[in-house]
Coordinates of C-alpha atoms in Angstrom, one line a residue:
Chain A
M121 CA 38.7 134.2 155.1
Q122 CA 36.1 135.0 152.4
L123 CA 35.2 132.6 149.6
T124 CA 36.1 135.3 147.0
D125 CA 39.7 135.4 148.5
I126 CA 40.3 131.9 147.2
L127 CA 38.5 132.2 143.9
S128 CA 39.3 133.9 140.6
S129 CA 37.2 133.9 137.4
D130 CA 39.9 131.9 135.6
R131 CA 39.3 129.1 138.0
I132 CA 35.6 129.0 137.3
A133 CA 34.6 126.8 134.5
V134 CA 31.0 127.1 133.4
D135 CA 29.1 124.5 131.2
I136 CA 32.0 122.2 130.5
A137 CA 31.5 118.6 129.7
V138 CA 33.2 115.7 131.5
S139 CA 32.3 112.0 131.3
S140 CA 33.2 110.7 134.7
K141 CA 34.1 111.3 138.3
K142 CA 37.8 110.8 137.4
S143 CA 37.8 113.3 134.5
L144 CA 35.9 115.8 136.7
L145 CA 38.6 115.5 139.4
E146 CA 41.3 115.9 136.7
K147 CA 39.6 119.1 135.4
A148 CA 39.3 120.4 139.0
A149 CA 43.0 119.7 139.6
E150 CA 44.0 121.5 136.4
L151 CA 42.0 124.6 137.5
L152 CA 43.4 124.6 141.0
A153 CA 47.0 124.2 139.8
Q154 CA 46.8 127.5 137.8
S155 CA 47.3 129.5 140.9
A156 CA 50.7 130.7 142.1
G157 CA 50.6 129.0 145.5
S158 CA 49.5 125.7 144.1
A159 CA 51.1 122.3 143.8
S160 CA 51.2 120.5 140.4
A161 CA 48.0 119.3 138.8
R162 CA 49.0 115.7 139.3
E163 CA 49.7 116.1 143.0
I164 CA 46.3 117.9 143.5
F165 CA 44.5 115.2 141.4
E166 CA 46.0 112.4 143.5
S167 CA 45.0 114.1 146.7
L168 CA 41.4 114.7 145.5
C169 CA 41.2 111.0 144.4
Q170 CA 42.5 109.8 147.8
R171 CA 40.0 111.9 149.7
E172 CA 37.0 110.6 147.6
R173 CA 38.0 107.1 148.5
L174 CA 37.4 107.8 152.2
G175 CA 33.8 108.9 151.4
S176 CA 32.2 111.0 148.7
T177 CA 32.3 114.8 149.0
G178 CA 28.8 114.9 147.4
L179 CA 26.5 117.0 149.5
G180 CA 23.2 116.0 147.8
H181 CA 21.0 118.1 145.5
G182 CA 23.5 117.8 142.7
V183 CA 26.3 119.6 144.5
A184 CA 29.8 118.3 145.6
I185 CA 32.8 119.8 147.3
P186 CA 35.9 117.7 146.2
H187 CA 38.9 118.7 148.3
G188 CA 42.2 117.4 149.5
R189 CA 45.2 118.2 151.6
V190 CA 48.2 118.7 149.3
A191 CA 51.8 118.4 150.5
S192 CA 53.4 121.3 148.5
Q193 CA 50.3 123.5 148.5
T194 CA 51.2 126.8 150.2
E195 CA 47.8 128.4 150.4
V196 CA 44.2 127.3 150.1
I197 CA 42.8 127.7 146.6
G198 CA 39.3 127.2 145.3
A199 CA 37.7 126.5 141.9
I200 CA 34.1 126.1 140.7
I201 CA 33.0 123.8 137.9
R202 CA 29.5 123.7 136.5
L203 CA 28.8 120.9 134.1
R204 CA 26.5 120.9 131.1
R205 CA 25.4 117.4 132.0
S206 CA 25.6 116.0 135.6
I207 CA 27.6 112.9 136.4
E208 CA 27.4 110.1 139.0
F209 CA 29.4 111.1 142.1
D210 CA 28.3 108.6 144.8
A211 CA 26.4 111.4 146.5
P212 CA 24.4 110.4 149.7
D213 CA 21.1 111.1 147.9
H214 CA 22.2 109.2 144.8
V215 CA 21.4 112.3 142.7
A216 CA 23.9 113.0 139.9
V217 CA 26.0 116.1 140.4
D218 CA 26.5 119.2 138.2
L219 CA 27.9 121.9 140.6
F220 CA 31.3 121.5 142.1
F221 CA 33.3 123.7 144.5
A222 CA 36.8 122.2 144.6
L223 CA 39.5 123.1 147.2
A224 CA 43.2 122.4 147.4
V225 CA 44.3 122.9 151.1
P226 CA 47.8 122.9 152.5
E227 CA 48.9 119.7 154.3
Q228 CA 48.8 121.5 157.7
C229 CA 45.2 122.4 157.6
T230 CA 43.8 124.8 160.2
D231 CA 40.4 125.6 161.8
A232 CA 40.1 128.4 159.2
H233 CA 40.2 125.8 156.4
L234 CA 37.6 123.7 158.2
R235 CA 35.3 126.7 158.6
L236 CA 35.8 127.5 154.9
L237 CA 34.6 124.1 153.9
A238 CA 31.6 124.3 156.3
D239 CA 30.7 127.7 154.8
I240 CA 30.8 126.3 151.2
A241 CA 28.7 123.4 152.3
E242 CA 26.2 125.9 153.9
Q243 CA 26.0 128.2 150.8
F244 CA 25.5 125.2 148.6
G245 CA 22.9 123.8 151.0
D246 CA 20.6 126.8 150.1
S247 CA 18.3 125.9 147.3
G248 CA 17.9 129.5 146.1
R249 CA 21.6 129.9 145.9
R250 CA 22.0 126.7 143.9
D251 CA 19.4 127.9 141.4
E252 CA 21.2 131.2 141.0
L253 CA 24.5 129.4 140.4
R254 CA 22.9 127.1 137.9
Q255 CA 21.4 130.1 136.0
A256 CA 24.5 132.3 136.0
G257 CA 25.6 133.1 132.4
S258 CA 29.3 133.2 132.9
A259 CA 32.3 132.7 135.2
Q260 CA 32.2 136.4 136.1
E261 CA 28.5 136.1 137.1
V262 CA 29.2 133.1 139.2
L263 CA 32.0 135.0 141.0
K264 CA 29.7 138.0 141.5
L265 CA 27.0 135.8 143.1
I266 CA 29.5 134.3 145.5
A267 CA 30.8 137.8 146.4
E268 CA 27.3 139.1 147.0
Q269 CA 26.8 136.8 149.9
P270 CA 29.6 137.4 152.3
V271 CA 30.5 134.5 154.5
R272 CA 29.0 134.8 158.0
P273 CA 31.5 135.3 160.7
Chain B
M46 CA 33.8 102.4 140.3
R47 CA 35.0 102.1 136.7
I48 CA 37.5 99.3 136.5
I49 CA 39.6 97.9 133.7
I50 CA 40.9 94.4 134.1
L51 CA 43.7 93.3 131.7
G52 CA 43.9 89.6 131.1
A53 CA 40.9 87.2 131.3
G54 CA 42.9 84.3 132.8
Q55 CA 42.0 82.7 136.1
V56 CA 42.7 85.6 138.4
G57 CA 41.4 88.2 135.8
S58 CA 38.1 86.2 135.4
G59 CA 37.8 85.6 139.1
M60 CA 38.2 89.3 139.8
A61 CA 35.7 90.2 137.1
E62 CA 33.2 87.8 138.6
N63 CA 33.9 89.0 142.2
L64 CA 33.5 92.7 141.3
S65 CA 30.7 92.5 138.7
R66 CA 28.3 91.4 141.5
E67 CA 28.9 94.8 143.1
D68 CA 28.0 98.2 141.9
N69 CA 31.0 98.5 139.4
D70 CA 31.4 99.2 135.8
I71 CA 33.9 96.6 134.5
T72 CA 35.7 96.2 131.2
V73 CA 37.9 93.1 130.6
V74 CA 40.7 93.3 128.0
D75 CA 42.3 90.2 126.5
I76 CA 44.0 89.3 123.2
D77 CA 41.9 86.1 123.0
G78 CA 38.4 86.8 121.7
A79 CA 37.0 83.3 122.6
R80 CA 38.0 83.8 126.2
L81 CA 36.2 87.1 126.3
R82 CA 33.1 85.8 124.8
A83 CA 32.9 83.0 127.3
L84 CA 33.3 85.5 130.1
Q85 CA 30.7 87.9 128.7
E86 CA 28.1 85.1 128.5
R87 CA 28.4 84.6 132.2
L88 CA 28.9 88.1 133.5
D89 CA 27.5 91.6 133.1
I90 CA 30.7 93.2 131.9
R91 CA 32.1 94.9 128.8
T92 CA 35.0 93.3 126.9
V93 CA 37.6 94.6 124.5
Q94 CA 39.9 92.5 122.4
G95 CA 43.4 93.7 121.8
H96 CA 46.9 94.1 123.1
A97 CA 46.5 95.1 126.7
S98 CA 49.3 97.7 127.0
H99 CA 48.6 99.5 123.7
P100 CA 47.2 103.0 124.3
R101 CA 44.6 102.5 121.6
T102 CA 43.3 99.3 123.3
L103 CA 43.2 101.1 126.6
I104 CA 41.3 104.0 125.2
R105 CA 38.7 101.6 123.7
A106 CA 38.4 100.0 127.2
G107 CA 37.6 103.5 128.6
I108 CA 40.9 104.3 130.3
E109 CA 40.3 108.0 130.2
D110 CA 37.4 107.6 132.7
A111 CA 38.7 104.6 134.6
D112 CA 39.3 104.9 138.4
L113 CA 41.3 101.7 138.5
L114 CA 43.5 99.6 136.3
I115 CA 44.2 96.0 137.3
A116 CA 46.9 94.4 135.1
L117 CA 46.8 90.6 135.3
T118 CA 48.0 89.4 131.9
N119 CA 50.3 86.4 131.8
A120 CA 53.3 88.7 130.8
D121 CA 54.9 90.7 133.6
E122 CA 56.2 93.1 131.0
T123 CA 52.8 93.8 129.5
N124 CA 51.4 94.5 133.0
M125 CA 54.3 96.9 133.8
V126 CA 54.0 98.8 130.5
A127 CA 50.2 99.1 130.8
C128 CA 50.6 100.8 134.2
Q129 CA 53.3 103.1 132.7
V130 CA 51.0 104.0 129.8
A131 CA 48.0 104.5 132.2
Y132 CA 50.1 106.8 134.4
S133 CA 51.9 108.9 131.7
L134 CA 49.0 109.3 129.2
F135 CA 45.8 108.9 131.2
N136 CA 46.4 109.9 134.8
T137 CA 44.7 106.7 136.0
P138 CA 44.4 107.1 139.8
T139 CA 45.1 103.5 140.9
K140 CA 47.2 101.0 139.1
V141 CA 47.6 97.5 140.3
A142 CA 49.8 94.9 138.6
R143 CA 50.7 91.3 139.0
V144 CA 54.4 90.7 138.6
R145 CA 55.6 87.2 139.0
A146 CA 59.3 87.2 138.2
A147 CA 61.2 87.3 141.5
D148 CA 64.0 89.1 139.7
Y149 CA 61.9 92.2 139.1
L150 CA 60.4 92.0 142.6
S151 CA 63.8 92.0 144.2
Y152 CA 64.3 95.7 143.1
P153 CA 61.5 97.6 144.8
N154 CA 62.9 100.9 143.5
L155 CA 61.9 99.9 140.0
F156 CA 58.3 100.3 140.9
N157 CA 58.3 103.9 142.3
R158 CA 56.6 106.7 140.6
E159 CA 59.6 107.9 138.6
H160 CA 60.2 104.6 137.0
T161 CA 57.4 102.0 136.7
P162 CA 54.5 103.7 138.3
I163 CA 52.6 100.8 139.9
D164 CA 50.6 101.7 143.0
V165 CA 50.1 98.1 144.1
L166 CA 52.3 95.3 143.2
I167 CA 50.9 91.8 143.6
G168 CA 53.4 88.9 143.7
P169 CA 51.3 85.8 144.0
E170 CA 54.1 83.5 144.8
K171 CA 55.2 85.5 147.9
L172 CA 51.5 85.8 149.0
V173 CA 51.0 82.1 148.7
T174 CA 54.4 81.3 150.5
D175 CA 53.4 83.7 153.4
H176 CA 50.0 82.1 153.6
I177 CA 51.3 78.6 153.8
Q178 CA 54.0 79.5 156.3
R179 CA 51.4 80.9 158.7
L180 CA 49.4 77.6 158.3
I181 CA 52.6 75.7 159.3
D182 CA 53.2 78.0 162.3
F183 CA 49.8 77.0 163.7
P184 CA 49.3 73.3 163.0
G185 CA 45.7 73.4 164.4
A186 CA 44.6 76.2 162.1
L187 CA 42.8 75.9 158.8
Q188 CA 43.2 79.6 158.0
V189 CA 45.5 82.2 159.6
L190 CA 45.0 85.8 158.4
D191 CA 47.2 88.7 159.4
F192 CA 45.9 92.1 160.4
A193 CA 47.6 95.3 161.5
D194 CA 51.1 94.2 160.3
G195 CA 50.7 90.8 162.1
R196 CA 49.7 92.3 165.5
A197 CA 46.3 90.5 165.3
Q198 CA 45.3 87.4 163.6
L199 CA 42.0 85.9 162.5
V200 CA 42.2 82.1 162.8
A201 CA 39.9 79.4 161.6
T202 CA 40.0 76.1 163.4
R203 CA 37.8 73.0 163.7
A204 CA 36.3 72.4 167.2
Y205 CA 37.1 69.0 168.6
H206 CA 35.4 67.2 171.5
D207 CA 38.5 67.6 173.6
G208 CA 38.5 71.4 173.5
P209 CA 37.5 72.9 176.9
L210 CA 35.1 75.4 175.4
V211 CA 33.4 72.9 173.1
G212 CA 29.9 72.2 174.5
H213 CA 29.8 75.4 176.5
D214 CA 28.4 78.8 175.7
L215 CA 30.7 81.6 174.7
S216 CA 30.1 83.7 177.7
T217 CA 32.3 81.3 179.6
L218 CA 35.3 82.0 177.3
P219 CA 36.8 84.9 179.3
D220 CA 36.9 82.8 182.5
K221 CA 38.6 79.9 180.7
L222 CA 41.4 82.1 179.2
P223 CA 44.4 83.1 181.4
N224 CA 44.5 86.7 182.7
G225 CA 45.4 89.2 180.0
V226 CA 44.4 86.9 177.2
D227 CA 41.3 87.8 175.2
A228 CA 39.7 86.7 172.0
R229 CA 36.5 87.2 170.0
I230 CA 34.7 84.4 168.2
A231 CA 33.7 86.2 165.0
A232 CA 31.8 83.5 163.2
I233 CA 30.9 79.8 163.3
F234 CA 30.2 77.7 160.3
R235 CA 28.1 74.6 161.1
Q236 CA 27.6 72.4 158.2
D237 CA 26.8 75.1 155.6
E238 CA 25.1 77.5 158.0
V239 CA 26.8 80.5 159.3
I240 CA 26.2 81.6 162.9
I241 CA 27.1 85.1 164.1
P242 CA 27.6 84.2 167.7
D243 CA 26.6 85.9 170.9
G244 CA 27.3 85.0 174.5
K245 CA 24.6 82.3 174.5
T246 CA 26.0 80.5 171.4
V247 CA 27.2 77.0 172.3
I248 CA 30.2 75.6 170.3
E249 CA 29.6 72.1 168.9
V250 CA 32.0 69.5 167.8
D251 CA 33.0 70.0 164.2
D252 CA 32.1 73.6 164.1
L253 CA 34.4 75.7 162.0
V254 CA 35.3 78.6 164.3
F255 CA 36.8 81.9 163.2
F256 CA 38.3 83.9 166.1
L257 CA 40.4 87.0 166.4
A258 CA 43.2 87.4 168.9
A259 CA 46.5 89.2 169.4
S260 CA 49.1 87.2 167.5
G261 CA 50.8 86.1 170.7
D262 CA 47.6 84.7 172.2
V263 CA 46.4 82.6 169.2
A264 CA 47.9 79.3 170.4
V265 CA 46.4 79.7 173.9
V266 CA 42.9 80.5 172.5
M267 CA 43.1 77.6 170.0
R268 CA 43.7 75.2 172.9
E269 CA 40.1 76.0 174.1
L270 CA 38.8 74.6 170.9
R271 CA 40.9 71.5 170.3
R272 CA 43.6 69.5 172.0
A273 CA 47.0 71.2 172.0
S274 CA 49.1 70.3 169.1
G275 CA 52.7 71.3 169.5
P276 CA 54.6 73.3 167.0
A277 CA 55.3 71.5 163.7
S278 CA 58.8 70.1 163.5
R279 CA 58.9 67.7 160.5
I280 CA 57.8 69.1 157.2
M281 CA 57.6 67.4 153.8
L282 CA 57.1 69.5 150.7
A283 CA 56.2 68.1 147.3
G284 CA 57.3 70.2 144.4
G285 CA 60.5 72.2 144.2
G286 CA 59.2 75.2 142.3
N287 CA 59.6 78.7 143.5
I288 CA 57.0 78.3 146.3
G289 CA 58.5 75.0 147.5
A290 CA 62.1 76.2 147.4
N291 CA 61.3 79.6 149.1
L292 CA 59.2 77.8 151.8
A293 CA 62.1 75.4 152.5
A294 CA 64.6 78.2 152.7
R295 CA 62.4 80.0 155.3
L296 CA 61.6 76.9 157.3
E297 CA 64.9 75.0 157.3
R298 CA 66.5 76.8 160.3
S299 CA 63.8 75.8 162.7
H300 CA 62.3 72.7 161.1
H301 CA 63.4 69.4 159.6
V302 CA 62.5 69.9 156.0
K303 CA 62.4 67.3 153.1
I304 CA 61.4 68.3 149.6
V305 CA 60.5 66.0 146.8
E306 CA 61.2 67.2 143.3
R307 CA 60.5 65.2 140.1
D308 CA 63.1 66.9 137.8
P309 CA 66.7 65.9 138.7
A310 CA 68.2 69.1 137.3
R311 CA 65.8 71.3 139.2
A312 CA 66.4 69.3 142.4
E313 CA 70.2 69.8 142.0
L314 CA 69.6 73.5 141.5
I315 CA 67.6 74.1 144.6
A316 CA 69.8 71.8 146.7
E317 CA 72.6 74.2 146.0
D318 CA 70.7 77.1 147.6
L319 CA 69.3 75.2 150.5
D320 CA 71.3 74.3 153.6
T321 CA 69.8 71.6 155.9
T322 CA 66.8 70.7 153.7
I323 CA 67.0 67.2 152.2
V324 CA 66.2 67.4 148.5
L325 CA 64.8 64.1 147.1
V326 CA 64.3 63.3 143.4
G327 CA 61.1 61.4 142.9
D328 CA 57.4 61.4 142.3
A329 CA 55.2 62.8 145.1
T330 CA 52.5 60.2 144.3
D331 CA 54.9 57.3 144.8
E332 CA 53.7 55.5 147.9
D333 CA 57.0 53.7 148.4
L334 CA 58.9 56.9 148.4
L335 CA 56.6 58.6 150.9
H336 CA 56.9 55.5 153.1
E337 CA 60.7 55.4 153.0
E338 CA 60.9 59.1 153.8
G339 CA 58.8 58.6 156.9
I340 CA 55.6 60.2 155.8
D341 CA 53.9 58.8 159.0
E342 CA 56.1 61.0 161.1
M343 CA 55.5 64.2 159.3
D344 CA 53.7 67.0 161.2
V345 CA 52.9 68.8 157.9
Y346 CA 52.8 67.7 154.3
C347 CA 52.5 70.4 151.6
A348 CA 51.8 69.5 148.0
L349 CA 53.0 72.4 145.9
T350 CA 53.6 71.1 142.4
N351 CA 52.0 72.9 139.4
D352 CA 49.7 69.9 138.8
D353 CA 46.4 70.0 140.7
Q354 CA 45.8 66.3 140.2
V355 CA 49.2 65.3 141.5
N356 CA 48.8 67.6 144.5
I357 CA 45.4 66.2 145.4
L358 CA 46.4 62.6 145.0
S359 CA 49.7 62.9 146.8
S360 CA 48.0 64.8 149.6
M361 CA 45.3 62.1 150.0
L362 CA 48.0 59.5 150.1
A363 CA 50.1 61.4 152.6
K364 CA 47.1 61.8 154.9
R365 CA 46.1 58.2 154.7
M366 CA 49.7 57.2 155.4
G367 CA 49.8 59.2 158.6
A368 CA 50.9 62.7 157.9
D369 CA 49.4 64.9 160.6
K370 CA 48.3 68.0 158.6
V371 CA 48.1 68.2 154.9
I372 CA 48.1 71.4 152.9
T373 CA 47.4 71.3 149.2
L374 CA 47.9 73.9 146.5
I375 CA 45.0 73.9 144.1
N376 CA 44.8 76.2 141.1
R377 CA 41.4 75.3 139.7
P378 CA 38.8 77.0 141.8
A379 CA 36.3 74.2 141.2
Y380 CA 38.6 71.7 142.7
A381 CA 39.5 73.8 145.7
G382 CA 36.0 73.6 147.2
L383 CA 35.7 70.0 146.4
V384 CA 38.6 68.4 148.3
E385 CA 38.7 70.1 151.8
S386 CA 37.6 67.2 154.0
D387 CA 39.0 64.6 156.3
R388 CA 41.5 63.7 153.6
I389 CA 43.0 67.1 152.9
D390 CA 43.1 69.6 155.8
V391 CA 43.6 72.9 153.9
A392 CA 43.3 73.6 150.2
V393 CA 45.2 76.8 149.3
S394 CA 44.0 78.6 146.2
P395 CA 46.5 81.0 144.7
Q396 CA 43.6 82.8 143.0
Q397 CA 41.8 83.4 146.2
V398 CA 44.8 84.6 148.0
T399 CA 45.6 87.0 145.2
I400 CA 42.0 88.2 144.9
G401 CA 42.0 89.1 148.6
A402 CA 45.2 91.2 148.1
L403 CA 43.6 92.9 145.1
L404 CA 40.3 93.7 146.9
T405 CA 42.2 95.7 149.5
H406 CA 42.8 98.3 146.9
I407 CA 39.4 98.3 145.3
R408 CA 37.1 98.6 148.3
R409 CA 36.0 102.1 149.2
G410 CA 37.2 103.6 152.4
H411 CA 40.7 103.3 154.0
M412 CA 41.1 99.6 153.7
V413 CA 44.3 98.2 155.0
R414 CA 43.7 94.5 154.5
V415 CA 41.0 92.4 152.8
H416 CA 41.0 88.6 152.9
S417 CA 38.7 86.7 150.6
L418 CA 37.3 83.6 152.4
R419 CA 35.1 80.6 151.6
G420 CA 35.4 80.8 147.9
G421 CA 34.8 84.5 147.8
A422 CA 31.5 84.3 149.7
A423 CA 32.9 85.9 152.9
E424 CA 35.5 88.6 153.6
A425 CA 37.6 89.6 156.6
I426 CA 38.6 93.3 156.4
E427 CA 40.7 95.8 158.3
V428 CA 39.5 99.3 157.8
V429 CA 40.7 102.6 159.4
A430 CA 38.1 104.9 161.0
H431 CA 38.6 108.6 160.3
G432 CA 37.1 111.9 161.3
T433 CA 35.3 113.2 164.3
A434 CA 32.1 111.8 165.8
G435 CA 30.1 114.2 163.6
Q436 CA 31.9 113.2 160.4
S437 CA 32.0 109.5 160.8
G438 CA 29.4 106.9 161.4
V439 CA 31.6 104.9 163.8
V440 CA 34.0 107.3 165.6
G441 CA 32.9 108.1 169.1
K442 CA 30.4 105.2 169.2
A443 CA 30.6 102.0 171.3
I444 CA 30.7 98.8 169.3
G445 CA 27.4 97.8 170.8
E446 CA 25.8 101.0 169.4
L447 CA 26.8 100.3 165.8
T448 CA 24.2 99.0 163.4
L449 CA 26.1 96.4 161.5
P450 CA 24.6 94.2 158.7
N451 CA 23.3 90.8 160.1
S452 CA 26.1 88.8 158.7
S453 CA 28.9 90.9 160.2
T454 CA 30.9 91.2 163.4
I455 CA 33.7 93.4 164.7
G456 CA 36.4 91.2 166.0
G457 CA 38.6 93.8 167.4
V458 CA 40.3 97.1 167.1
V459 CA 44.0 97.8 166.8
R460 CA 45.0 101.2 168.3
G461 CA 48.6 101.9 167.7
E462 CA 50.4 98.9 169.0
Q463 CA 47.5 97.7 171.1
V464 CA 45.1 95.0 170.1
I465 CA 41.7 95.6 171.7
I466 CA 39.3 92.7 171.4
A467 CA 35.7 93.8 170.6
H468 CA 33.3 94.1 173.5
H469 CA 30.0 96.1 173.5
D470 CA 31.6 99.0 175.5
V471 CA 34.7 99.5 173.4
V472 CA 34.4 103.0 171.9
I473 CA 36.0 103.5 168.4
E474 CA 38.4 106.4 168.0
S475 CA 39.7 108.1 164.9
E476 CA 42.6 106.3 163.3
D477 CA 41.6 102.9 164.9
H478 CA 42.1 99.9 162.7
V479 CA 38.8 98.0 162.9
I480 CA 38.8 94.3 162.0
L481 CA 35.5 92.9 160.7
F482 CA 34.3 89.6 159.6
V483 CA 31.7 89.8 156.9
A484 CA 30.1 86.3 156.4
D485 CA 28.1 87.5 153.4
K486 CA 30.0 89.7 151.1
R487 CA 26.8 91.2 149.7
H488 CA 26.9 93.4 152.8
I489 CA 30.3 94.9 152.1
G490 CA 28.7 98.0 150.6
D491 CA 26.9 98.7 153.9
I492 CA 30.2 98.3 155.7
E493 CA 31.9 100.7 153.3
E494 CA 29.2 103.2 153.8
L495 CA 29.3 102.9 157.6
F496 CA 33.0 103.7 157.7
S497 CA 33.0 106.5 155.1
V498 CA 33.5 110.0 156.3
D499 CA 31.0 112.8 155.4
A500 CA 31.5 115.4 152.8
V501 CA 33.2 118.1 154.9
F502 CA 35.8 115.8 156.4
L503 CA 39.2 117.4 155.6

């Protein structure tokens, strides 16, 4: 599974403003719920919140990967949010976060989903890639950047 | 976490105080401006004056960004509506409400998501009734806290000179206990000093000892610390309010229960619902009445009226007149710490019991149970470990390998039905319920961090 398979430009929000972790997760759930195979925004939101309580999905360097397993989700869906101003996200390095890759995963998650999550963490772990994503001018550009670097097998 | 507390009463203020010491952003809402000013002078919080369930008040309090709403106003209806508003208009992730009226609480369906969306319902009277009942079940205990649906219990008891373990070091405990019985001494309070024990620690007379054991083993373990006291049989309750009446109803099948109620009409009302309980009309501070009703033969005396002074006085009287164990309900936090002594065995603070129940839902991580102890200075918690060895700081590690804060110990682990008492070589598995004693609650954050999963846990 490639990252581009689970993304679409209408689920990429660039330079939006949110004021808290809660409203970020709300926004992420709204984007994720737009896809055909998705559960309701409320269901996804609750799953994202529940997952954050077990431990922050912040990776450090201003990046986080909020995700959750959602009962009525039929396929894995991704969304990207880039904030105009970063927010506190309880990241391990205590750095505020502005780049988010959110995922809604079916309840029965598989190894493929785990690998997907690991791939996202790896891409975001690369400082060059983070800079590119922060400089991209539009949702389409963000999508193009993600497509340029195919996920390693 | 961003937290809104509705109601600056005793529990609301207590919660604000408890949480403001941690890394939280707290706003307290109340209709009474004077109350809010008093609170703001003491604590680093934000306050908003207004009607607690009105959307406009909630917006001013920052509901749109809040992670948690705790509704603790005096009116059940305000608390319920505030949660409804928070859910329907603001998507607030966690909504906790105190609801007192037993009539509402007897319809659990009322509180599901389609109707009144409250994630956590706190009924203080039931919490206090359960708490006191456990204290009556174990006459030697000063605290009995349930974990893992009652499979394991953390018990506090005073060490007496006649307990076989007293004067010996803890490494001798396993040899003293019968085969198949195990326990972990989690903490010892000696005067005001806390001791996190190891095998070389020697228990002294008068130590306050907290131990964890499987529920069925508690009585056996307690016998190592003090002479065996048989199960309580004769109980006298002062005050026929909801707590007194419910407690009598629960106890009367297996105990001889007397209840003293001041108001004749109330006494008549509860007598109708009770079966073998003897309901007496009278004043709980009346020496003659206590004497006539055989106070000297009582195994347990519980003062449960809504008047702290009456409860304290009647308890001291009952103890002096020969009641074996005295339990006293005390609402004012300042009094609660004051009176626990030779005169009163256990002071039960409804606020502290309620705060513990609330904290369960506020702490980060998968908390199942949090009990607030020693006036809020200490906590006992049950937390579920998740993830693989790579994703969690605890899974796959032996208890001896974990770096816990100084003031903390693991008492044991509940794995499915099985209670495993903590030893250095017990390896923690995913989904284990780990029971910890944290003597200094400033270290709770470290515990939360230790048990949190890493970013890629799915």
